[in-house]
mmCIF file of C-alpha atoms in Angstrom:
data_model
loop_
_atom_site.group_PDB
_atom_site.id
_atom_site.type_symbol
_atom_site.label_atom_id
_atom_site.label_comp_id
_atom_site.label_asym_id
_atom_site.label_seq_id
_atom_site.Cartn_x
_atom_site.Cartn_y
_atom_site.Cartn_z
ATOM 1 C CA MET A 211 9.881 4.848 -3.150
ATOM 2 C CA GLU A 212 6.803 2.698 -3.760
ATOM 3 C CA ARG A 213 4.841 2.531 -6.942
ATOM 4 C CA PHE A 214 3.402 -0.115 -9.150
ATOM 5 C CA LEU A 215 5.890 0.640 -11.915
ATOM 6 C CA GLU A 216 9.524 1.652 -11.646
ATOM 7 C CA THR A 217 9.407 3.806 -14.759
ATOM 8 C CA PRO A 218 11.153 7.049 -14.105
ATOM 9 C CA CYS A 219 8.796 9.855 -13.703
ATOM 10 C CA ASP A 220 9.200 13.345 -12.312
ATOM 11 C CA PRO A 221 5.729 14.524 -11.104
ATOM 12 C CA SER A 222 6.919 18.109 -10.627
ATOM 13 C CA GLN A 223 7.220 18.221 -14.441
ATOM 14 C CA LEU A 224 3.501 17.197 -14.995
ATOM 15 C CA SER A 225 0.517 19.461 -15.396
ATOM 16 C CA PRO A 226 -1.886 19.501 -12.477
ATOM 17 C CA LEU A 227 -4.619 17.993 -14.464
ATOM 18 C CA THR A 228 -2.221 15.083 -15.383
ATOM 19 C CA LEU A 229 -1.470 14.563 -11.678
ATOM 20 C CA ALA A 230 -5.366 14.789 -10.934
ATOM 21 C CA PHE A 231 -5.903 12.074 -13.618
ATOM 22 C CA VAL A 232 -3.561 9.751 -11.569
ATOM 23 C CA GLY A 233 -4.715 10.921 -8.252
ATOM 24 C CA ASP A 234 -8.298 10.171 -9.069
ATOM 25 C CA CYS A 235 -7.488 6.476 -9.370
ATOM 26 C CA VAL A 236 -5.192 6.572 -6.414
ATOM 27 C CA PHE A 237 -7.845 8.071 -4.148
ATOM 28 C CA GLU A 238 -10.455 5.688 -5.373
ATOM 29 C CA LEU A 239 -8.207 2.670 -4.691
ATOM 30 C CA PHE A 240 -7.663 3.826 -1.132
ATOM 31 C CA VAL A 241 -11.483 4.306 -0.631
ATOM 32 C CA ARG A 242 -12.248 0.805 -2.167
ATOM 33 C CA GLU A 243 -9.624 -0.968 -0.210
ATOM 34 C CA ALA A 244 -10.883 0.513 3.125
ATOM 35 C CA LEU A 245 -14.467 -0.461 2.275
ATOM 36 C CA VAL A 246 -13.621 -4.025 1.352
ATOM 37 C CA CYS A 247 -11.342 -4.545 4.357
ATOM 38 C CA ARG A 248 -14.155 -3.783 6.627
ATOM 39 C CA GLY A 249 -15.957 -7.027 5.523
ATOM 40 C CA ASN A 250 -17.625 -8.645 2.840
ATOM 41 C CA CYS A 251 -20.925 -7.208 1.532
ATOM 42 C CA PRO A 252 -22.806 -6.943 -1.761
ATOM 43 C CA VAL A 253 -20.994 -5.097 -4.497
ATOM 44 C CA LYS A 254 -23.946 -2.768 -5.052
ATOM 45 C CA LYS A 255 -23.531 -1.670 -1.438
ATOM 46 C CA LEU A 256 -19.926 -1.192 -1.887
ATOM 47 C CA HIS A 257 -20.257 0.888 -4.978
ATOM 48 C CA GLY A 258 -22.813 3.259 -3.300
ATOM 49 C CA ALA A 259 -20.427 3.642 -0.366
ATOM 50 C CA ALA A 260 -17.543 4.298 -2.667
ATOM 51 C CA VAL A 261 -19.458 6.867 -4.624
ATOM 52 C CA GLU A 262 -20.410 8.852 -1.511
ATOM 53 C CA ARG A 263 -16.759 9.093 -0.636
ATOM 54 C CA VAL A 264 -15.170 9.945 -3.928
ATOM 55 C CA CYS A 265 -17.752 12.606 -5.016
ATOM 56 C CA CYS A 266 -16.672 16.187 -5.338
ATOM 57 C CA SER A 267 -18.373 17.368 -2.171
ATOM 58 C CA ALA A 268 -16.816 14.589 0.012
ATOM 59 C CA GLN A 269 -13.396 15.330 -1.485
ATOM 60 C CA ALA A 270 -13.729 19.034 -0.965
ATOM 61 C CA ALA A 271 -14.820 18.554 2.683
ATOM 62 C CA GLY A 272 -11.797 16.197 3.098
ATOM 63 C CA MET A 273 -9.374 18.918 1.715
ATOM 64 C CA GLU A 274 -10.621 21.278 4.391
ATOM 65 C CA ARG A 275 -9.641 18.800 7.087
ATOM 66 C CA LEU A 276 -6.245 18.122 5.377
ATOM 67 C CA MET A 277 -5.152 21.749 4.713
ATOM 68 C CA PRO A 278 -3.807 22.473 8.283
ATOM 69 C CA ILE A 279 -1.418 19.583 8.249
ATOM 70 C CA LEU A 280 -0.071 19.908 4.560
ATOM 71 C CA THR A 281 3.493 20.846 3.903
ATOM 72 C CA GLU A 282 4.252 23.987 1.829
ATOM 73 C CA LYS A 283 4.947 21.797 -1.237
ATOM 74 C CA GLU A 284 1.734 19.855 -0.779
ATOM 75 C CA LYS A 285 -0.241 23.051 -0.491
ATOM 76 C CA GLU A 286 1.495 24.299 -3.697
ATOM 77 C CA ILE A 287 0.469 21.157 -5.478
ATOM 78 C CA PHE A 288 -3.192 21.339 -4.199
ATOM 79 C CA LEU A 289 -3.339 25.048 -5.247
ATOM 80 C CA ARG A 290 -1.963 24.110 -8.760
ATOM 81 C CA GLY A 291 -4.687 21.429 -9.092
ATOM 82 C CA ARG A 292 -7.490 23.670 -7.485
ATOM 83 C CA ASN A 293 -6.542 26.540 -9.995
ATOM 84 C CA ALA A 294 -6.252 24.422 -13.076
ATOM 85 C CA HIS A 295 -8.546 25.195 -16.069
ATOM 86 C CA VAL A 296 -11.102 22.323 -16.273
ATOM 87 C CA GLY A 297 -13.358 21.896 -19.136
ATOM 88 C CA HIS A 298 -16.606 21.282 -17.347
ATOM 89 C CA VAL A 299 -18.224 20.898 -13.948
ATOM 90 C CA PRO A 300 -20.516 18.003 -12.899
ATOM 91 C CA LYS A 301 -24.102 18.978 -12.397
ATOM 92 C CA ASN A 302 -24.168 17.567 -8.956
ATOM 93 C CA ALA A 303 -21.136 19.745 -7.610
ATOM 94 C CA SER A 304 -20.466 23.375 -7.229
ATOM 95 C CA VAL A 305 -17.622 25.047 -9.112
ATOM 96 C CA ALA A 306 -15.765 25.402 -5.801
ATOM 97 C CA GLU A 307 -16.224 21.875 -4.811
ATOM 98 C CA TYR A 308 -15.151 20.555 -8.118
ATOM 99 C CA HIS A 309 -12.009 22.622 -8.109
ATOM 100 C CA ALA A 310 -11.113 21.570 -4.456
ATOM 101 C CA ALA A 311 -11.612 17.944 -5.456
ATOM 102 C CA THR A 312 -9.343 18.364 -8.490
ATOM 103 C CA GLY A 313 -6.788 19.820 -6.088
ATOM 104 C CA LEU A 314 -7.009 16.822 -3.814
ATOM 105 C CA GLU A 315 -6.586 14.480 -6.769
ATOM 106 C CA ALA A 316 -3.641 16.384 -8.093
ATOM 107 C CA LEU A 317 -2.086 16.152 -4.483
ATOM 108 C CA PHE A 318 -2.761 12.398 -4.414
ATOM 109 C CA GLY A 319 -1.330 11.847 -7.882
ATOM 110 C CA TYR A 320 1.809 13.823 -7.007
ATOM 111 C CA LEU A 321 2.361 11.950 -3.780
ATOM 112 C CA TYR A 322 1.700 8.617 -5.488
ATOM 113 C CA LEU A 323 4.207 9.394 -8.329
ATOM 114 C CA GLN A 324 6.685 10.590 -5.792
ATOM 115 C CA GLY A 325 6.461 7.126 -4.073
ATOM 116 C CA GLU A 326 5.074 8.676 -0.892
ATOM 117 C CA LEU A 327 2.620 5.789 0.099
ATOM 118 C CA SER A 328 3.211 6.400 3.728
ATOM 119 C CA ARG A 329 2.125 10.018 3.419
ATOM 120 C CA LEU A 330 -0.839 8.967 1.407
ATOM 121 C CA ARG A 331 -1.885 6.577 4.126
ATOM 122 C CA GLU A 332 -1.444 9.347 6.667
ATOM 123 C CA LEU A 333 -3.690 11.815 4.704
ATOM 124 C CA THR A 334 -6.253 9.116 3.883
ATOM 125 C CA GLY A 335 -6.521 8.131 7.531
ATOM 126 C CA LEU A 336 -7.587 11.670 8.464
ATOM 127 C CA LEU A 337 -10.387 11.515 5.929
ATOM 128 C CA GLU A 338 -12.636 9.141 7.859
ATOM 129 C CA ILE A 339 -13.094 6.869 4.873
#
């Protein structure tokens, strides 16, 4: 199991929005690492490229690519996140995109807290970041 902290944590006991809270950061870290490892460039350009990849529409499109290869448990986590009641939807995203993005973030949060970095690497590799 790989995580930054070794504090005991059972992600199956956490709400989908709590998982999405963690998954948002995990997904963004994967994106940022992928971008900076391609080579040095101005931070403004890096930020713009990261925003394009972590926005709701990009995450929703990514989920469409991932769905066929998810395990039943991963699909369950995604659906819990997608169906969670959120307080608002950003003005630059549709409701469906926002919910799909929340599902992706819940899945990434769950996998991270489970210590499944190899699975996260596999899924992220399919997203063409």
